Coordinates of C-alpha atoms in Angstrom, one line a residue:
X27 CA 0.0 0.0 0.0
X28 CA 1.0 3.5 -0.6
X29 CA 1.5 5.5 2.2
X30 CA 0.3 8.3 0.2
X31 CA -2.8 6.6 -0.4
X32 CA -4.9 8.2 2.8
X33 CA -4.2 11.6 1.6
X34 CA -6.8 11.3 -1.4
X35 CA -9.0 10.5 0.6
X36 CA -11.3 12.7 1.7
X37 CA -12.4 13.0 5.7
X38 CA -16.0 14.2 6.1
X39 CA -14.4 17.7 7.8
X40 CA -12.9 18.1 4.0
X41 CA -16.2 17.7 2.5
X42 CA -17.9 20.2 4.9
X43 CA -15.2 22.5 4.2
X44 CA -15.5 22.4 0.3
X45 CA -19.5 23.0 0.8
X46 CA -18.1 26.7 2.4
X47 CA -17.7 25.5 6.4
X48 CA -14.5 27.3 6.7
X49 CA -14.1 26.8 10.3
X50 CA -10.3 25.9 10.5
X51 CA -7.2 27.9 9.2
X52 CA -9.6 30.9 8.5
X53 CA -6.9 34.0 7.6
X54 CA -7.4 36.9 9.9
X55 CA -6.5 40.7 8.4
X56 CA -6.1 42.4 11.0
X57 CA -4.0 42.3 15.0
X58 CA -5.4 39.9 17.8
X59 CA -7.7 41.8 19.6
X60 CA -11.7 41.4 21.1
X61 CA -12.6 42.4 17.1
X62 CA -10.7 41.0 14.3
X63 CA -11.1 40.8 10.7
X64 CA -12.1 37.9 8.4
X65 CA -12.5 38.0 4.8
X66 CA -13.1 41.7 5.1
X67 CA -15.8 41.8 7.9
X68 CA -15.4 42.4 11.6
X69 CA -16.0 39.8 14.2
X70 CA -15.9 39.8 17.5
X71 CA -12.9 37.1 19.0
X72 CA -14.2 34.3 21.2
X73 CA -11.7 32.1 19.8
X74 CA -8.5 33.2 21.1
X75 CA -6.6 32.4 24.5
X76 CA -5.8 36.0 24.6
X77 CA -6.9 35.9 28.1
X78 CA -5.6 39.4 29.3
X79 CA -6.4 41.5 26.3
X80 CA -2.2 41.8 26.1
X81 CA -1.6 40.8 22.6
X82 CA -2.0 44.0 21.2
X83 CA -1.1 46.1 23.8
X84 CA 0.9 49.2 23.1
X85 CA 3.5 48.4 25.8
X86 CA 4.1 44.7 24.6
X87 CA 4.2 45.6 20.9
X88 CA 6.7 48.4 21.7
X89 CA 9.3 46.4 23.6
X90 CA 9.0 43.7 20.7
X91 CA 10.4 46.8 18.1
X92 CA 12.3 47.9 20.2
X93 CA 14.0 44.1 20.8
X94 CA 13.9 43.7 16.8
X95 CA 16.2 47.1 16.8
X96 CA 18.4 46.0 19.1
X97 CA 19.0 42.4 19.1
X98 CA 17.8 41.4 15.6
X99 CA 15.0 39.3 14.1
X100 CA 16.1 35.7 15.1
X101 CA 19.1 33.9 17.8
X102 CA 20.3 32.0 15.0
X103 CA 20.9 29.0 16.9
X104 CA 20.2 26.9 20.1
X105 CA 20.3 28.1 23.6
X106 CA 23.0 25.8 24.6
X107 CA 25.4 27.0 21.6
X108 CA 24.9 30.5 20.2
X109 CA 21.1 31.0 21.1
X110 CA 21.1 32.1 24.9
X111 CA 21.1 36.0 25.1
X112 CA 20.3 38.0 28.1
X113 CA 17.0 38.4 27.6
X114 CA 16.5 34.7 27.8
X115 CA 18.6 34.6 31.0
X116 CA 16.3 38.1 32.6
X117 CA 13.4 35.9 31.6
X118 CA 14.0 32.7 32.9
X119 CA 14.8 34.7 36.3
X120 CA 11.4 36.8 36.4
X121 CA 9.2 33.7 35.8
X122 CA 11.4 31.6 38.3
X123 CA 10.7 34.7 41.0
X124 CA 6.9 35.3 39.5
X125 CA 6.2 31.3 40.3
X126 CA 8.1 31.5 43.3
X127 CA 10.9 28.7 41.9
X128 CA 14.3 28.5 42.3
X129 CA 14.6 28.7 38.6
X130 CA 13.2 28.4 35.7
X131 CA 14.0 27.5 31.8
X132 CA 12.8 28.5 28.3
X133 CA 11.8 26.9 25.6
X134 CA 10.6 27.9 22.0
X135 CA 7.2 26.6 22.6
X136 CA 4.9 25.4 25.4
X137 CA 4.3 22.7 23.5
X138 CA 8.0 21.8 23.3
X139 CA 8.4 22.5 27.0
X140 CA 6.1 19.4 28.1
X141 CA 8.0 17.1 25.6
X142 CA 11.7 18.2 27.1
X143 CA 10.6 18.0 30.6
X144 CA 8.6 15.2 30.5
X145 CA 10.8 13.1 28.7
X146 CA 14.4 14.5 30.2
X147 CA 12.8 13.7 34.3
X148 CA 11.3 10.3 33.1
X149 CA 13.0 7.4 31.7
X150 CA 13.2 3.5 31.4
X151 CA 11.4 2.0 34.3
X152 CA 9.9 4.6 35.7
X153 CA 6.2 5.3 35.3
X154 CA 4.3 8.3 33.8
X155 CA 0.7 8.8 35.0
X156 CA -1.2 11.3 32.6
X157 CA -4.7 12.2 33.0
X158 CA -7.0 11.0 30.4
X159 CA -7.6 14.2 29.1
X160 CA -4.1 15.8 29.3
X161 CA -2.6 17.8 26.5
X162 CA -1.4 16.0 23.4
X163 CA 2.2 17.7 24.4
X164 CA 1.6 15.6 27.8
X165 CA 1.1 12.5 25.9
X166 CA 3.5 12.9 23.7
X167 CA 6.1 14.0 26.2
X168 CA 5.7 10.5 28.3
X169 CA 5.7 8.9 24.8
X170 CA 9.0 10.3 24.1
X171 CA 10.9 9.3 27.6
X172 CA 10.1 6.0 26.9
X173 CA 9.2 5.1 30.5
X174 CA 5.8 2.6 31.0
X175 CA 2.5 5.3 30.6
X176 CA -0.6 4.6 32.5
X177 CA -3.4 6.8 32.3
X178 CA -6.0 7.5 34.7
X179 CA -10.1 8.4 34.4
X180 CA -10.2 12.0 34.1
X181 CA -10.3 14.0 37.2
X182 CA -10.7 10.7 39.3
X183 CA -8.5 10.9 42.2
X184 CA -9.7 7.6 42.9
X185 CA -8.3 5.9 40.0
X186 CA -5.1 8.2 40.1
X187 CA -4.6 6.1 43.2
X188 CA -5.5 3.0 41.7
X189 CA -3.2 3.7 38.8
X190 CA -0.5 4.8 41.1
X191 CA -0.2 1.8 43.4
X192 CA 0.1 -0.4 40.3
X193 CA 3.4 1.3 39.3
X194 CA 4.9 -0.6 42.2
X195 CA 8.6 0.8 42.9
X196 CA 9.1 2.5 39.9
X197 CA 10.0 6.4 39.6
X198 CA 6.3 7.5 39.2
X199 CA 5.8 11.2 37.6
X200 CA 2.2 12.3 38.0
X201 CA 1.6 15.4 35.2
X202 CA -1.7 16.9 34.7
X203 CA -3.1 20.4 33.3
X204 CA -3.7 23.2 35.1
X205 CA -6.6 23.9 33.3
X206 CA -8.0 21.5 30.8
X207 CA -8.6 23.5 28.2
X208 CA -11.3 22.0 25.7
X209 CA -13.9 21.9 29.0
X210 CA -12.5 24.8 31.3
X211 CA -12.4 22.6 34.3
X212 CA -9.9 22.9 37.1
X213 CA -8.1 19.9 38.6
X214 CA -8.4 18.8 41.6
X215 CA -5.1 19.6 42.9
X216 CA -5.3 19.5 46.4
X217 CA -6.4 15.9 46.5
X218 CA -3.9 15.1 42.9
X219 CA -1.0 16.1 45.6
X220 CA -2.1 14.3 48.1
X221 CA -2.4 11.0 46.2
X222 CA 1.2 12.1 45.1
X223 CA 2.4 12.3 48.3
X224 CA 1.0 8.7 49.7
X225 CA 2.3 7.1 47.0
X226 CA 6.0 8.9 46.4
X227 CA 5.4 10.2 42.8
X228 CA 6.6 13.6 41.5
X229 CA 4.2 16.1 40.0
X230 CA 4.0 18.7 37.2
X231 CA 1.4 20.7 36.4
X232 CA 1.1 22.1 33.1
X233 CA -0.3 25.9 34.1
X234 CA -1.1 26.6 30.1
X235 CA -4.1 28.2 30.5
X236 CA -3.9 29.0 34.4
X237 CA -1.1 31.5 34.3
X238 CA -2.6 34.9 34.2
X239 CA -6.1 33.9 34.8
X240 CA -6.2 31.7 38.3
X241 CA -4.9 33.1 41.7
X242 CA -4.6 36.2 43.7
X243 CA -1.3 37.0 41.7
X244 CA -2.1 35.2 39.0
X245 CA 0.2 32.8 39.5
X246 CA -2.1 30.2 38.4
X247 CA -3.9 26.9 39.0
X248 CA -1.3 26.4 42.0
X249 CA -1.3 29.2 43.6
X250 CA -5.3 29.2 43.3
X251 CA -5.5 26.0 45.6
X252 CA -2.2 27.3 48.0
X253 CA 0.0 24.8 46.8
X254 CA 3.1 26.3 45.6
X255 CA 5.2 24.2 48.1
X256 CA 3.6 21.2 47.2
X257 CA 3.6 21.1 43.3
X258 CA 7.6 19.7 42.0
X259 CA 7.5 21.5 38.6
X260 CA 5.0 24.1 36.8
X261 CA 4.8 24.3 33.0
X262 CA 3.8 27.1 31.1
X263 CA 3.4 28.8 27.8
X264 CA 3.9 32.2 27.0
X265 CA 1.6 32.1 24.3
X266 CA -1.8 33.1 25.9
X267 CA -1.8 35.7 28.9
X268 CA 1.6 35.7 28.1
X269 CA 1.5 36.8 24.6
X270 CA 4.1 36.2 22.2
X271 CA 5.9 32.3 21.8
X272 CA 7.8 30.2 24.4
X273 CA 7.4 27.6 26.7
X274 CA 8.8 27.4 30.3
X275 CA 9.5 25.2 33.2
X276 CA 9.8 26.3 36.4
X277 CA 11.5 24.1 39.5
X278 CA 14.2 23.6 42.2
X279 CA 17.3 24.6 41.3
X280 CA 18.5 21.0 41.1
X281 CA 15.9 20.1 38.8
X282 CA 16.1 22.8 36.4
X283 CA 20.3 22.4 36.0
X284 CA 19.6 18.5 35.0
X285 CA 17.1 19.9 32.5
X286 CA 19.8 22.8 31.0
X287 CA 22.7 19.4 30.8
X288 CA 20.7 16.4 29.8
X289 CA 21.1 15.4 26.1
X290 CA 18.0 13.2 27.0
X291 CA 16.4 17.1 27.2
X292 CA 16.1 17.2 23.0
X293 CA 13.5 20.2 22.6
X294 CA 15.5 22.4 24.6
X295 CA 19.3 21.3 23.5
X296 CA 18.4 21.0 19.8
X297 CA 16.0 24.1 18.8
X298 CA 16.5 27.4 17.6
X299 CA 16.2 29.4 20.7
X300 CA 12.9 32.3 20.8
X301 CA 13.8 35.3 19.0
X302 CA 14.2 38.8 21.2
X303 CA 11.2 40.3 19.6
X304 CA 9.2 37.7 21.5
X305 CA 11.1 37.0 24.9
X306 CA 10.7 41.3 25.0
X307 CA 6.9 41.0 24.5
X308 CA 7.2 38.5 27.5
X309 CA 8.8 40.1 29.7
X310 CA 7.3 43.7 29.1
X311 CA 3.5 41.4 29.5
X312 CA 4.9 39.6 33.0
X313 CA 5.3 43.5 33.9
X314 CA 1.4 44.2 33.2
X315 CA 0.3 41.2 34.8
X316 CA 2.0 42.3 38.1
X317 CA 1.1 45.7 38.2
X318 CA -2.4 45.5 37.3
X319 CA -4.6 43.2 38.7
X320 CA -7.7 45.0 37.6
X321 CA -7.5 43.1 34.2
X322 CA -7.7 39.7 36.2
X323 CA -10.5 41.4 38.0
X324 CA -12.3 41.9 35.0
X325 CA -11.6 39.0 33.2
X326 CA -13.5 36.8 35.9
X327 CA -16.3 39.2 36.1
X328 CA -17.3 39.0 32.4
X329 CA -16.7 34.9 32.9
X330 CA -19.5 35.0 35.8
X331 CA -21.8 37.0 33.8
X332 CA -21.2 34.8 30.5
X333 CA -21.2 30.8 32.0
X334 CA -24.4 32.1 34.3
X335 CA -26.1 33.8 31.1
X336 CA -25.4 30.9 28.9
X337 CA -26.5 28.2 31.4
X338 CA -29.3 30.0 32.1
X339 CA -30.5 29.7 28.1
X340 CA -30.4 25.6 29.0
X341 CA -26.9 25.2 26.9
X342 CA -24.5 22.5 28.1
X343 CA -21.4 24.4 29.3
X344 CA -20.3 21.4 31.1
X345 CA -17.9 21.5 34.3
X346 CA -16.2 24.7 33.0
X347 CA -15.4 27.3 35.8
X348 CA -13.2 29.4 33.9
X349 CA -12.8 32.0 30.8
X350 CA -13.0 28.6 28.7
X351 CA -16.5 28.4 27.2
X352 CA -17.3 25.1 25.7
X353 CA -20.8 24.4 24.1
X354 CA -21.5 20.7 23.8
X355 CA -23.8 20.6 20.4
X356 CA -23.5 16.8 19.0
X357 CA -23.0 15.7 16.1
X358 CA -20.3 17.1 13.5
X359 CA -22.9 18.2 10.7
X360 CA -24.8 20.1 13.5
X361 CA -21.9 21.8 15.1
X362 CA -20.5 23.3 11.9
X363 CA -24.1 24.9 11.3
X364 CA -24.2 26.4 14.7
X365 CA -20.7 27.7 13.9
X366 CA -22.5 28.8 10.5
X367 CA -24.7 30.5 12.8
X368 CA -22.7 32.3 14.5
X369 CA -19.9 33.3 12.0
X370 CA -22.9 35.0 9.9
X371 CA -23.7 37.2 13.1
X372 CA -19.8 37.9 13.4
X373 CA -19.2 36.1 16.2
X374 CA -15.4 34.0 16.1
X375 CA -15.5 30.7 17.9
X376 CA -13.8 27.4 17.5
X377 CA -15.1 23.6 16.1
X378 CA -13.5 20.9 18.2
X379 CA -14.1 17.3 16.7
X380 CA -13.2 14.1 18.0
X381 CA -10.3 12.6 18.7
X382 CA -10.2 16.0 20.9
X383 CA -13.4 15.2 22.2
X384 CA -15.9 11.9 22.2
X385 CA -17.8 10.7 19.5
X386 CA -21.3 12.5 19.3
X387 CA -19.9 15.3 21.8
X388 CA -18.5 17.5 19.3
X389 CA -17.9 21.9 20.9
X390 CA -18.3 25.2 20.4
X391 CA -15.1 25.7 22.4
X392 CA -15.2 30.3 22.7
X393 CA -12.8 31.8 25.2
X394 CA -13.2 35.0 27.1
X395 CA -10.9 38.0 27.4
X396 CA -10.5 41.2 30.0
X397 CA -10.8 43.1 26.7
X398 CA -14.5 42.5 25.7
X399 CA -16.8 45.0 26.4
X400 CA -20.3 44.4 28.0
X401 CA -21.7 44.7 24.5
X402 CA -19.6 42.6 23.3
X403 CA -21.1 40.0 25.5
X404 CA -24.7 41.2 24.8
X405 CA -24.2 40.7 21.1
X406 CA -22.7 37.2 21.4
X407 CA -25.9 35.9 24.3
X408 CA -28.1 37.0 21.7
X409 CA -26.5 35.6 18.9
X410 CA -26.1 32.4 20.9
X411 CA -29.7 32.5 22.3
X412 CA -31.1 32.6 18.7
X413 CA -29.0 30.1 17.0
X414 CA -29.0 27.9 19.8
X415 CA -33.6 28.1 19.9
X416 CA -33.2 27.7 16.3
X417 CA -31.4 24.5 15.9
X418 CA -33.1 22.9 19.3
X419 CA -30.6 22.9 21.6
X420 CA -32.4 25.7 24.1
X421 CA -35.8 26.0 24.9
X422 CA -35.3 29.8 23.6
X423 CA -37.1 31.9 25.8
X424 CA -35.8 35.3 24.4
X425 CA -35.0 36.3 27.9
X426 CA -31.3 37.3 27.5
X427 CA -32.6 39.4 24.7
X428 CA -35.2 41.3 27.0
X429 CA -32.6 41.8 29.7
X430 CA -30.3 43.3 27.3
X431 CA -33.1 45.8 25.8
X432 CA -34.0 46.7 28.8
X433 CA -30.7 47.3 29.9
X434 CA -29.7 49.8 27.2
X435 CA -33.5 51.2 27.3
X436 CA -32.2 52.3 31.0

């Protein structure tokens, strides 16, 4: 057989596609922000992760130039040869004292983070326990260190258990997301560590979409449940309250130096380290995050108004307790046309299909920011409200649509 041979032929998502359900790849013309453009018209974004409204912010754009003018457009080469300048080095010591870590280290992508760590701490005989709904840079990271991987039933800390006692003696490392982020749930951390903790296994915490977003700091998923102490290593990205590219881990100091002089550590020792432009846009974004809280503050106060108004329709929003906004419609012929829906009415969200969810469970996945305005949100609960009535998957009362009336009226 060809190997070619599956590439003629044609998945149903192809054929939706061709008949003009462009809901992947669609070319934005204009910067990341709560309204974009696509294919000339203007939409507002609810399928970003730009949780803090930071991607085009004045401040982070202008230390990106200004890192372009000064350090050039690209490293070049990898951080362990040529690639390491001193912004990688101030960066890695802000997020290390941001996360309250000995140290930390920086990678070219989140993604790439999970697979170096992962696979660098884990090895041969050891044991890597992944949720069953962890991030495919999870999976593939505890692929890649070629230890034994055991999975356990999503957010069951009784089968973590069950799982963990089954790895007998071996070196067991426990990782799980922060924030799962195609249902906006939280793990349960406090009981994950405990489990950890009877049974002698290590644990990371990937913090993708917790960083900016959970905690009093905004710290994250860990410093939400008062566990910095008790975590071993946080992962994160710096592509989503942290807007630009990277990945990081953050540790003891022990830790991080085996992850800087393992070979076993491939992501980090053989890619092209970030350019300037973006570790700039970092750093100048950890600033904001510190200094004003008041976007956290309003983030969470459009995500209580939006999972409460949506709920309150009759959608199923699932577990999600966080700026993550998934829609569970069915079927994949049904879920494009409620994307259809809501594209015509200029409203940006995201398709997700199996394998990233079950069969017959297929999302509206849409994603809040601190940079919506409240009518912003009224246009997209009405939008929803009458799609949603139309294609029977809410009683549609036309409530949300008499509140908001009313409240402009007054």
């Amino acid at each position: 057989m060809d190997l070619f041979e599956k590439c003629s032929q044609l998945h149903p998502v192809v054929e939706l596609m061709n008949a003009g359900f462009h809901a992947y790849y669609r070319v934005q013309q204009s910067s990341p922000d709560a309204e974009v453009v696509v294919d000339g018209h203007s939409m507002i974004m609810l399928g970003s992760n730009n949780y803090l409204g930071l991607a085009n912010d004045p401040r982070v754009k202008r230390a990106a130039v200004e890192a372009i003018a000064t350090w050039g457009a690209g490293t070049t080469g990898s951080r362990v040869l040529n690639g390491t300048l001193s912004l990688h080095a101030d960066i890695e010591t802000r997020l290390a004292r941001f996360l309250r870590r000995d140290a930390a280290i920086f990678f070219t992508s989140g993604y790439m983070a999970n697979l170096g760590v992962i696979s660098s701490l884990a090895g041969r005989g050891d044991c890597v326990v992944i949720d069953r709904h962890a991030h495919a840079s999870i999976v593939d990271g505890a692929k890649l260190s070629y230890a034994e991987v055991k999975r356990f039933r999503h957010n069951d800390v009784k089968d973590l258990e069950r799982v963990l006692e089954s790895c007998g003696e071996s070196g067991k490392l426990v990782a799980v997301d922060g924030i799962y982020s195609m249902t906006g749930e939280i793990a349960p951390l406090p009981r994950i560590v405990e489990a950890c903790r009877r049974h002698g296994a290590r644990l990371l915490v990937d913090d993708a979409h917790g960083l900016g977003v959970l905690g009093r700091h905004g710290r994250g998923t860990v410093e939400h449940f008062g566990l910095e102490d008790a975590v071993d290593v946080i992962v994160g990205t710096s592509s989503k309250a942290l807007p630009a590219i990277g990945g990081f881990a953050a540790a003891q100091q022990p830790v991080i130096d085996f992850l800087r002089l393992s070979a076993t550590n491939r992501p980090f020792f053989f890619a092209t380290a970030a350019p300037a432009s973006a570790v700039a846009s970092i750093r100048a974004a950890l600033d904001i995050v510190e200094q004003e809280p008041a976007r956290r503050r309003k983030l969470w106060d459009t995500t209580r108004r939006f999972l409460h108004a949506v709920r309150g329709m009759g959608f199923d929003a699932g577990n999600s307790q966080t700026p993550i906004v998934p829609i569970t419609v069915g079927s994949i012929e049904r879920t494009f046309e409620m994307w259809k829906g809501l594209t015509d009415a200029g409203v940006f969200v995201n398709v997700v299909l199996p394998p990233a969810v079950p069969a017959g469970s297929c999302l509206i996945r849409m994603t809040l920011t601190a940079s919506h305005t409240d009518q912003q949100i009224d246009r997209v609960l009405g939008a929803l409200e009458s799609i949603g009535a139309r294609l029977g998957l809410i009683p549609g009362s036309g409530r949300v649509s008499e509140e908001v009336a009313i409240k402009r009226a007054g």
